[in-house]
CSV table of C-alpha atoms and ligand atoms in Angstrom, one decimal:
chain,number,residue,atom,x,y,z
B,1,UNK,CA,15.8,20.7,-6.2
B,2,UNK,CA,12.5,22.4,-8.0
B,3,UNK,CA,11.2,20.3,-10.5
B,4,UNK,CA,7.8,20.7,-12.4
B,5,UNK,CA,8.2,18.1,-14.5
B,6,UNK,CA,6.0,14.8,-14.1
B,7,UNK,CA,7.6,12.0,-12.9
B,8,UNK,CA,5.5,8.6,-13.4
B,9,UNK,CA,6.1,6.1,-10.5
B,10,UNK,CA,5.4,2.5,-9.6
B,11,UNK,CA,2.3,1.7,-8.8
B,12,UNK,CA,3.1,0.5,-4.8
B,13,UNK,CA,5.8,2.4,-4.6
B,14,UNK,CA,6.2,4.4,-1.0
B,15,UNK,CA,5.6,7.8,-3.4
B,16,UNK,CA,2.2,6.5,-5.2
B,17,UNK,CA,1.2,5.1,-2.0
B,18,UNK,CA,2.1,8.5,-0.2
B,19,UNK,CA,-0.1,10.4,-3.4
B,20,UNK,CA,-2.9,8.0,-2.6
B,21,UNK,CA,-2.8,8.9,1.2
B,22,UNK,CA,-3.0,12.4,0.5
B,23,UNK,CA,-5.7,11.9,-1.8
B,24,UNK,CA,-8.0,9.7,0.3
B,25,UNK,CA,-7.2,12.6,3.3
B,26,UNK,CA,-8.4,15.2,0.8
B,27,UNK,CA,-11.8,12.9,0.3
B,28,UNK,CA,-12.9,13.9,4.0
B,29,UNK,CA,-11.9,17.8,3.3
B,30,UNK,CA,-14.7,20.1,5.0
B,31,UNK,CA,-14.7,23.2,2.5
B,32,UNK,CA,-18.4,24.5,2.4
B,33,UNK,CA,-17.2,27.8,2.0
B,34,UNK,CA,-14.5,27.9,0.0
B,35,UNK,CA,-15.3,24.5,-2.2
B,36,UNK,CA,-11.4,24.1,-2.5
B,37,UNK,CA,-10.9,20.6,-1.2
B,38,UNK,CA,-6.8,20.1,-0.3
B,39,UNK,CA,-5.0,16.5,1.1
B,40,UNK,CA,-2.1,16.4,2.5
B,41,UNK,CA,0.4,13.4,3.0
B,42,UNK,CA,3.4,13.4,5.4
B,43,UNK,CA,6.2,10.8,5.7
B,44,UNK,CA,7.9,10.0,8.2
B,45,UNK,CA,11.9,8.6,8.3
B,46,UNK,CA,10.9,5.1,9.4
B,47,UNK,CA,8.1,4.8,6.2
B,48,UNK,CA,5.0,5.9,8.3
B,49,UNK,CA,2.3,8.2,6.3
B,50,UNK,CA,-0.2,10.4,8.2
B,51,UNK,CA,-2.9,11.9,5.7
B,52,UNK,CA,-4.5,15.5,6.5
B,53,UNK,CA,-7.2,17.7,4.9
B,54,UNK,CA,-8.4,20.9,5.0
B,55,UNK,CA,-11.1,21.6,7.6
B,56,UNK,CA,-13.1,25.1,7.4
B,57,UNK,CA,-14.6,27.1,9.7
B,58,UNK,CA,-18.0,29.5,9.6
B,59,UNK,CA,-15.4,32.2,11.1
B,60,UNK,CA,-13.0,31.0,8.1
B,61,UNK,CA,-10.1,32.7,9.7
B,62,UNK,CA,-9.9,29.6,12.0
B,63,UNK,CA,-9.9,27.5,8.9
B,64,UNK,CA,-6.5,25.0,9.5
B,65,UNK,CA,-5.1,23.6,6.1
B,66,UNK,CA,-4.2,20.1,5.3
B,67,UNK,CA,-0.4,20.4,6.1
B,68,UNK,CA,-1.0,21.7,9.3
B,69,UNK,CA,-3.9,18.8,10.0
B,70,UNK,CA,-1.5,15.7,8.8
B,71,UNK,CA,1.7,17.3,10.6
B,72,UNK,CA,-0.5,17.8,14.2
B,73,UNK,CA,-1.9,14.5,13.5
B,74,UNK,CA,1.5,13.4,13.1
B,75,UNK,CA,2.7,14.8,16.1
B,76,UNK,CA,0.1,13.8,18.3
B,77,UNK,CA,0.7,10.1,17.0
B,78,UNK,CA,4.5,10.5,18.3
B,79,UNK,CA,5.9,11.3,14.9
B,80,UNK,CA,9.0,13.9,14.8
B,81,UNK,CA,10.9,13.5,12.1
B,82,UNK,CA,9.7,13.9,8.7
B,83,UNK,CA,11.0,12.7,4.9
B,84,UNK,CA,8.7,14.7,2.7
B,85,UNK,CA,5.4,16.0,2.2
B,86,UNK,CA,2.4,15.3,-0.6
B,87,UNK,CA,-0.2,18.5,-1.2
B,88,UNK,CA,-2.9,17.5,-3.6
B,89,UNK,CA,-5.4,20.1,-5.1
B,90,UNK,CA,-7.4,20.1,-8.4
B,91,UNK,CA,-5.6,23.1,-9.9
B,92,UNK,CA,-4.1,23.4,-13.3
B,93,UNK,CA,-1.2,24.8,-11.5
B,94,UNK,CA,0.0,22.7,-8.9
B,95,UNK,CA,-0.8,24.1,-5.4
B,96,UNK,CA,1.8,24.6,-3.0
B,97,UNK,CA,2.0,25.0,0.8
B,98,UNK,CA,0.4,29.0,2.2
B,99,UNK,CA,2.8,30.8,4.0
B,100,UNK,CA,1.5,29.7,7.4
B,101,UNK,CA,2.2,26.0,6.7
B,102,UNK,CA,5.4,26.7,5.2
B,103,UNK,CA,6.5,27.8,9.0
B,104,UNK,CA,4.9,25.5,10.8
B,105,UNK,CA,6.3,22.7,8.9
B,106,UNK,CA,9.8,24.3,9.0
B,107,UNK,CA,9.4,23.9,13.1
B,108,UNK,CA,8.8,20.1,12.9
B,109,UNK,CA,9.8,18.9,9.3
B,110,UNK,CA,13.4,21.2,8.7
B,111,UNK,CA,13.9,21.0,5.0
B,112,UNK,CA,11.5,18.9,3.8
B,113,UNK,CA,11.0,17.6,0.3
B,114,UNK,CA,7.7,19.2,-0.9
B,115,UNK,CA,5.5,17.4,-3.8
B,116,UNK,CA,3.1,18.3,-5.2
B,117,UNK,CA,0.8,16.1,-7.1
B,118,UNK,CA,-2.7,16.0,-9.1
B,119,UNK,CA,-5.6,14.1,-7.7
B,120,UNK,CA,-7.1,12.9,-10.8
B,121,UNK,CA,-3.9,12.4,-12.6
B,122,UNK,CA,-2.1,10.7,-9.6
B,123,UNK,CA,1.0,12.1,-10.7
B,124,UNK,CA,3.4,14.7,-9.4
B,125,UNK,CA,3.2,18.2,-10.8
B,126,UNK,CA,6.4,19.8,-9.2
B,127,UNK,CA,8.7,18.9,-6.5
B,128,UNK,CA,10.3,21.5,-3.9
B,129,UNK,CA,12.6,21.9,-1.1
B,130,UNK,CA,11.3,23.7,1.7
B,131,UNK,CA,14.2,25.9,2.6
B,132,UNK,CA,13.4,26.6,-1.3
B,133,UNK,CA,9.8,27.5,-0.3
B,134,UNK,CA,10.8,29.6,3.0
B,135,UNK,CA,14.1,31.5,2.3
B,136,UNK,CA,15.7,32.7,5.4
B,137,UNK,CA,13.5,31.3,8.0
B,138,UNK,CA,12.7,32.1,11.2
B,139,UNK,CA,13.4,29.4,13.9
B,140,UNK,CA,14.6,28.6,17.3
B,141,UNK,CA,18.1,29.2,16.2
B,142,UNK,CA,17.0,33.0,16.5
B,143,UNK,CA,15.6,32.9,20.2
B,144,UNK,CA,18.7,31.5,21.6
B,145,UNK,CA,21.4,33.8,20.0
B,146,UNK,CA,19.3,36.9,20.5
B,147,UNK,CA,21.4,39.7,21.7
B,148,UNK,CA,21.8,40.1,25.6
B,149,UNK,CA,18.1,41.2,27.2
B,150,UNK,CA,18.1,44.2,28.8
Z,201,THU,N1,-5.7,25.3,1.9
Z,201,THU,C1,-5.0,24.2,2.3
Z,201,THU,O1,-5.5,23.3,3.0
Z,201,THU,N2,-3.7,24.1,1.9
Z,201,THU,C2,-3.0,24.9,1.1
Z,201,THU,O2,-1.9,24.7,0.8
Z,201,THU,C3,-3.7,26.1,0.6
Z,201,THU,C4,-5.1,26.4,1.1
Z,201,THU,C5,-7.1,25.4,2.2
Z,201,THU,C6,-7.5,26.4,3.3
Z,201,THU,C7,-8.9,26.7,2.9
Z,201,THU,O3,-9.7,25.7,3.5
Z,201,THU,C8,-9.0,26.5,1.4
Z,201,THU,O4,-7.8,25.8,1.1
Z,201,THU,C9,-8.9,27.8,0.6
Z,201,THU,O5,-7.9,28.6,1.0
């Protein structure tokens, strides 16, 4: 479901403390060249969180966003199966996942839930499926069914 409507938690609860992971990731952002400072929050199935930022690059094109940092993390701490995510930016507009992390977290995560959530406000913004994000995906499914090679 895609919500954009606030939704005040409980202080302790696993989403405020989920919020508060992606916005103490987002503290260690390294954005000289853009100044846009992004955390990101995963959660896993069994409760773990695993906080990301966004870390530049002077080539920027090798730039990796904070999804993609907190999923790799994730990964590389044995983590494979995913609940939902937290994105925080200080936009008016709540920022949502680029097209890159979209597919990357579609490989790992399937159809996450996708929150986003203010860093000075500590609340959520809007709240998103992924399949919602990333219609028709490309995956796996595609690479075994393809048609006879030649
Ligand atoms: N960025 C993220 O980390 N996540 C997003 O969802 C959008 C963009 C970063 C990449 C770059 O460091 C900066 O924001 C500007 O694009």
């Amino acid at each position: 479901m895609t919500s954009s409507h606030a939704q005040a938690d409980n202080p302790g609860s696993p989403l405020q403390r989920l919020i508060e992971t992606a916005i103490a990731a987002r503290e260690n952002a390294v954005a000289p060249y853009s100044r846009f400072r992004v955390g990101a929050a995963l959660e896993t199935t069994t409760g773990e969180m695993i906080g990301g930022c966004n870390i530049e690059n002077a080539t920027y094109g090798l730039t990796v966003c904070a999804e993609r940092v907190a999923l790799f993390r994730a990964i590389a701490q044995g983590q494979r199966h995913f609940r939902r995510i937290v994105i925080v930016a200080e936009t008016e507009e709540p920022t949502p996942p680029c097209g890159a992390c979209r597919q990357v977290l579609w490989e790992f995560g399937g159809d996450l839930e996708v929150i986003l959530a203010h860093p000075l406000t500590r609340q959520v913004s809007a709240v998103h499926r992924l399949s919602q994000l990333l219609p028709c995906a490309f995956d796996s499914r595609f690479l075994t069914a393809k048609a006879e090679e030649k």
